[in-house]
PDB file of C-alpha atoms in Angstrom:
ATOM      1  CA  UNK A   1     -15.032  -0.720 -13.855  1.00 74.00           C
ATOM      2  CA  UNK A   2     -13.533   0.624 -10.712  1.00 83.00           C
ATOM      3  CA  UNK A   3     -10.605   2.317 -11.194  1.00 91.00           C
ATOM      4  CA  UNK A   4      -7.575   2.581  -7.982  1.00 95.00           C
ATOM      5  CA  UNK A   5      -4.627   4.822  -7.281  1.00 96.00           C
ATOM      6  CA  UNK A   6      -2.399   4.717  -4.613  1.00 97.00           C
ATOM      7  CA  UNK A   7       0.035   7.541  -3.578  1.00 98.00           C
ATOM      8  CA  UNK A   8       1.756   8.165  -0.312  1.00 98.00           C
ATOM      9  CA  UNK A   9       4.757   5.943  -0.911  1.00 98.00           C
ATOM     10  CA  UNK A  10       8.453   7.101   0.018  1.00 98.00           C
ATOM     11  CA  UNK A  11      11.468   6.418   2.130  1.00 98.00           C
ATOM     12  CA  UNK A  12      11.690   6.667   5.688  1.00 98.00           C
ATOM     13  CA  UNK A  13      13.995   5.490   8.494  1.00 98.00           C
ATOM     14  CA  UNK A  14      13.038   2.922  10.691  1.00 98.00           C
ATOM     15  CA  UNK A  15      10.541   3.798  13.381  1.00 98.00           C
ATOM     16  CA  UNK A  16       8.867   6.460  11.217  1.00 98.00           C
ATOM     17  CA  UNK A  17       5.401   7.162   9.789  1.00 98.00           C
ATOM     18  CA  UNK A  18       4.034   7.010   6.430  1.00 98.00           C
ATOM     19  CA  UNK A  19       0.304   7.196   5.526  1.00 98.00           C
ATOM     20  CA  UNK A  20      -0.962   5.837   2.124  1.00 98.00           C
ATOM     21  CA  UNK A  21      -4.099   6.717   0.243  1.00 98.00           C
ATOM     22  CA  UNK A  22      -6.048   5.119  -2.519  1.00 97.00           C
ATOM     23  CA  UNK A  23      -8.407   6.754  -4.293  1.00 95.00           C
ATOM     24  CA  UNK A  24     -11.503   5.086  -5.695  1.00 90.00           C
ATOM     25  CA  UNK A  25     -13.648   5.535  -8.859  1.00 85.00           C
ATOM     26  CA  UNK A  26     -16.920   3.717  -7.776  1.00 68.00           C
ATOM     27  CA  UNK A  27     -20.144   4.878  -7.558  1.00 60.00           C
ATOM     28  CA  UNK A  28     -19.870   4.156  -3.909  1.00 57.00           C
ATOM     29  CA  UNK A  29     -16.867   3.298  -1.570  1.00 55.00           C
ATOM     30  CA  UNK A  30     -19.322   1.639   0.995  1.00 61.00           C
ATOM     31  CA  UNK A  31     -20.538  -0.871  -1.609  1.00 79.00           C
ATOM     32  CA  UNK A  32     -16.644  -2.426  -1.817  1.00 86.00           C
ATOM     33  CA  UNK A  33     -14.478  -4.568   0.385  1.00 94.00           C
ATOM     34  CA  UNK A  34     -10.942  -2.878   0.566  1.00 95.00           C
ATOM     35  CA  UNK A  35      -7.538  -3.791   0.992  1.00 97.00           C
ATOM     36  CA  UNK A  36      -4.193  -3.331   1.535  1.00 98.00           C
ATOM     37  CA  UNK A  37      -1.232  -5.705  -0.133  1.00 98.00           C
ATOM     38  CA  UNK A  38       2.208  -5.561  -0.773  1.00 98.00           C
ATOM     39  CA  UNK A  39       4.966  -7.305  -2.637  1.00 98.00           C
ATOM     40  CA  UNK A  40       8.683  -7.613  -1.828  1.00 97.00           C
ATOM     41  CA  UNK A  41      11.302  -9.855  -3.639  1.00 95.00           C
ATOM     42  CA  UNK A  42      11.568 -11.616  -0.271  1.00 93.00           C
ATOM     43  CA  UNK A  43       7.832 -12.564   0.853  1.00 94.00           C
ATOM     44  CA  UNK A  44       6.061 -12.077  -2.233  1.00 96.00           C
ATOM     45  CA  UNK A  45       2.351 -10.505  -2.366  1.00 97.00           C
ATOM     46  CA  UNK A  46       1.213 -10.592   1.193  1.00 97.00           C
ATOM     47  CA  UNK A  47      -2.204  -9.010   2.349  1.00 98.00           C
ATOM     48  CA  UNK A  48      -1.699  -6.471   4.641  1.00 98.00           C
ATOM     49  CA  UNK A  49      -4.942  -4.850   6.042  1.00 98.00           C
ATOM     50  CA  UNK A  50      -8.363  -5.118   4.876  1.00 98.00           C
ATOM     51  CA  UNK A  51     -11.740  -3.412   5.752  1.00 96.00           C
ATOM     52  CA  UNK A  52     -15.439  -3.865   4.998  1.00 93.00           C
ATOM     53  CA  UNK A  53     -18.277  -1.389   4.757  1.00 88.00           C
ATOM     54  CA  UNK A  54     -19.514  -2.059   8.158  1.00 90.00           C
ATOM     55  CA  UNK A  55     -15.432  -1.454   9.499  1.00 92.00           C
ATOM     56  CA  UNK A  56     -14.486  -4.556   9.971  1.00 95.00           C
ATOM     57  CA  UNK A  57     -11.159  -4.899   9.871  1.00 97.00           C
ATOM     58  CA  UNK A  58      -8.370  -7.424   9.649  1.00 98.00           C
ATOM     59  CA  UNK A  59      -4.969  -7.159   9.830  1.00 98.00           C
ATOM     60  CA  UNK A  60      -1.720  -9.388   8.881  1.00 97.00           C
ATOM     61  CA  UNK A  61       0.037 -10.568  11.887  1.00 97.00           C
ATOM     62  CA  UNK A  62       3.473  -8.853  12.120  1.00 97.00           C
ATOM     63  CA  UNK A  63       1.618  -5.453  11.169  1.00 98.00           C
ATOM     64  CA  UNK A  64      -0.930  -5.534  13.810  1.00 98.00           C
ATOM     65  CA  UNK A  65      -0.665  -2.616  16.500  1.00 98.00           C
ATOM     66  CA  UNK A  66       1.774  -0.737  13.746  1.00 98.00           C
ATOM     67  CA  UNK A  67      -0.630  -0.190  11.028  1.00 98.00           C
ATOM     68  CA  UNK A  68      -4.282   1.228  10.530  1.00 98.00           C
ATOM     69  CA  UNK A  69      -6.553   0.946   7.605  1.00 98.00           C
ATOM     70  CA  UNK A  70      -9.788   3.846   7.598  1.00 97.00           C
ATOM     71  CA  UNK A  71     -12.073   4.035   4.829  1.00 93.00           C
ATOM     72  CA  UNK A  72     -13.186   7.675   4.074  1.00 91.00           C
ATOM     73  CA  UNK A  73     -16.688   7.067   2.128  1.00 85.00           C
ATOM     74  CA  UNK A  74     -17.201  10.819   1.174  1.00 86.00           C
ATOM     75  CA  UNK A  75     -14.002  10.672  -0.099  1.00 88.00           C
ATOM     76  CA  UNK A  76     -14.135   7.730  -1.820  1.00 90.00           C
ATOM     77  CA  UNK A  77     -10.310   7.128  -0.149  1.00 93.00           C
ATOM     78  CA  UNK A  78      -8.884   4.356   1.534  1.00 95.00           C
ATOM     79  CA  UNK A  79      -6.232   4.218   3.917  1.00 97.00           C
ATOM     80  CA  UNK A  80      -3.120   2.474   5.746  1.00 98.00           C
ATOM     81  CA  UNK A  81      -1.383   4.670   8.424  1.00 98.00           C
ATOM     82  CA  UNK A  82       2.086   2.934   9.414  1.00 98.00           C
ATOM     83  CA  UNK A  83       3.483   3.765  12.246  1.00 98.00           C
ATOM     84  CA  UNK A  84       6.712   2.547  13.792  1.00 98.00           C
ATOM     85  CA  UNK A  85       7.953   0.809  10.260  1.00 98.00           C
ATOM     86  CA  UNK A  86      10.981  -1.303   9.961  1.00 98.00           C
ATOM     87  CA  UNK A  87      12.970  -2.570   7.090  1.00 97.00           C
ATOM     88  CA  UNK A  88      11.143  -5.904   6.546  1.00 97.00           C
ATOM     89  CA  UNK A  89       7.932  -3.739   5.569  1.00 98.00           C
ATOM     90  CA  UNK A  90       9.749  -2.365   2.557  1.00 98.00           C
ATOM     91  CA  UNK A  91       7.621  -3.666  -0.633  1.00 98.00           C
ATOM     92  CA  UNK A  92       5.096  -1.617  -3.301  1.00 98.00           C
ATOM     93  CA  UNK A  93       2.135  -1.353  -1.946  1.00 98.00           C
ATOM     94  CA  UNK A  94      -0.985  -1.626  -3.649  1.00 98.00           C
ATOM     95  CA  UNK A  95      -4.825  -1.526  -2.861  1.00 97.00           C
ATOM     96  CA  UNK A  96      -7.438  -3.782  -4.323  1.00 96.00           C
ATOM     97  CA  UNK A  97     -11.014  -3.878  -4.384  1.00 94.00           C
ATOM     98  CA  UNK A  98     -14.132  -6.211  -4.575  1.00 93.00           C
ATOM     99  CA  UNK A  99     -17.793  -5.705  -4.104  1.00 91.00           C
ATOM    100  CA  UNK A 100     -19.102  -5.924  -0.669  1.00 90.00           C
ATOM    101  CA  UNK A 101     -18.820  -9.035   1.125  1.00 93.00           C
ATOM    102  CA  UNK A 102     -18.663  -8.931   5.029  1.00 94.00           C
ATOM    103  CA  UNK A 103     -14.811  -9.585   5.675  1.00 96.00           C
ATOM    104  CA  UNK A 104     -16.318 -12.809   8.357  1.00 95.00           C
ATOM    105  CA  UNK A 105     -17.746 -14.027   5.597  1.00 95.00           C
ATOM    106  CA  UNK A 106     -14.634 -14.254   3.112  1.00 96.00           C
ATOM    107  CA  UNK A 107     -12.392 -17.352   3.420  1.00 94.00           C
ATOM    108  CA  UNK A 108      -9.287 -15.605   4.061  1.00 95.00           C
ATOM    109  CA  UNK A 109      -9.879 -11.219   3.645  1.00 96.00           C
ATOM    110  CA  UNK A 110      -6.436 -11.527   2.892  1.00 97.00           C
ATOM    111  CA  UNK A 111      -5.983 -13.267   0.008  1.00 97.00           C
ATOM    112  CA  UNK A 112      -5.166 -12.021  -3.501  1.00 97.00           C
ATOM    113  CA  UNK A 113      -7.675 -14.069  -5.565  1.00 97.00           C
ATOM    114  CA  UNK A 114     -10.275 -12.682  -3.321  1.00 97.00           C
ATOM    115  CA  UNK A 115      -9.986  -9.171  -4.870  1.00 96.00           C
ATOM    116  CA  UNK A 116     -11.390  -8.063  -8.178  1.00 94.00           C
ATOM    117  CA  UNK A 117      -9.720  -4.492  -9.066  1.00 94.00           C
ATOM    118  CA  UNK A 118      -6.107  -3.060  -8.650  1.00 96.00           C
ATOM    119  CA  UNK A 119      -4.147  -0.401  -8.396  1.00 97.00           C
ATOM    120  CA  UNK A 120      -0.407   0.082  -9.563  1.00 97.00           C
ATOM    121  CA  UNK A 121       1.080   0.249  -6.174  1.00 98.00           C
ATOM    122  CA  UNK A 122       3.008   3.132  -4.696  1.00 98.00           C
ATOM    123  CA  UNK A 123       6.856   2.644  -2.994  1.00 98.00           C
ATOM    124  CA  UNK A 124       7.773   2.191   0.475  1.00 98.00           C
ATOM    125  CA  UNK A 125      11.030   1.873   1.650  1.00 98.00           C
ATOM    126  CA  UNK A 126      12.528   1.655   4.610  1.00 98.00           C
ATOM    127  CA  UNK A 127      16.148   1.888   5.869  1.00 98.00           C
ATOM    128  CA  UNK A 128      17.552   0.944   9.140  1.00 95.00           C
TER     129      UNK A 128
END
């Protein structure tokens, strides 16, 4: 059973910087397929950012260029630097995992019902 927590979460004005972290309890981050979501009264869940064990990445739309996800395998730790955040990104955030499948060969990468394991989600919130 893999086992997720997030932390990182807070408030920040627009244009600023927040960098989340999710820890992982697997024998092995490399042997996952990672990701970022989030969920707002607004949008919904929405899938942020994801990464496979070979790096491949993919990113939603109106975060590209503004957000990064890095896997730290040692660590067992994901992440999602945002940079240059604006009100419209406010939402928990939460990271999910599945076992490895190249992120090419997934559907969509950024689908919920792609991902097997959760975490609780952490906070952001952003104010103009």
């Amino acid at each position: 059973q893999e086992r997720l927590v997030e932390s990182g979460g807070g408030s920040v004005q627009a244009g600023g910087s927040l960098r989340l972290s999710c820890t992982t309890s697997g024998s092995t981050a490399s042997s996952y397929t990672l990701a970022w979501f989030r969920r707002s009264t607004e949008a919904g869940r929405e899938g942020v950012a994801a990464i496979d064990s070979r790096s491949n990445t993919k990113y939603k739309a109106s975060v590209k260029g503004r957000f990064t996800i890095s896997l730290d395998a040692a660590k067992k730790t994901l992440y999602l630097q945002m940079d240059n955040l604006k009100p419209e990104d406010t939402a928990m955030y939460y990271c999910a995992s599945r076992r490895y499948v190249p992120l090419a060969a997934m559907a969509h990468g950024l689908a919920g019902e792609e991902y097997t394991y959760w975490g609780q989600g952490t906070q952001v919130t952003v104010s103009s």
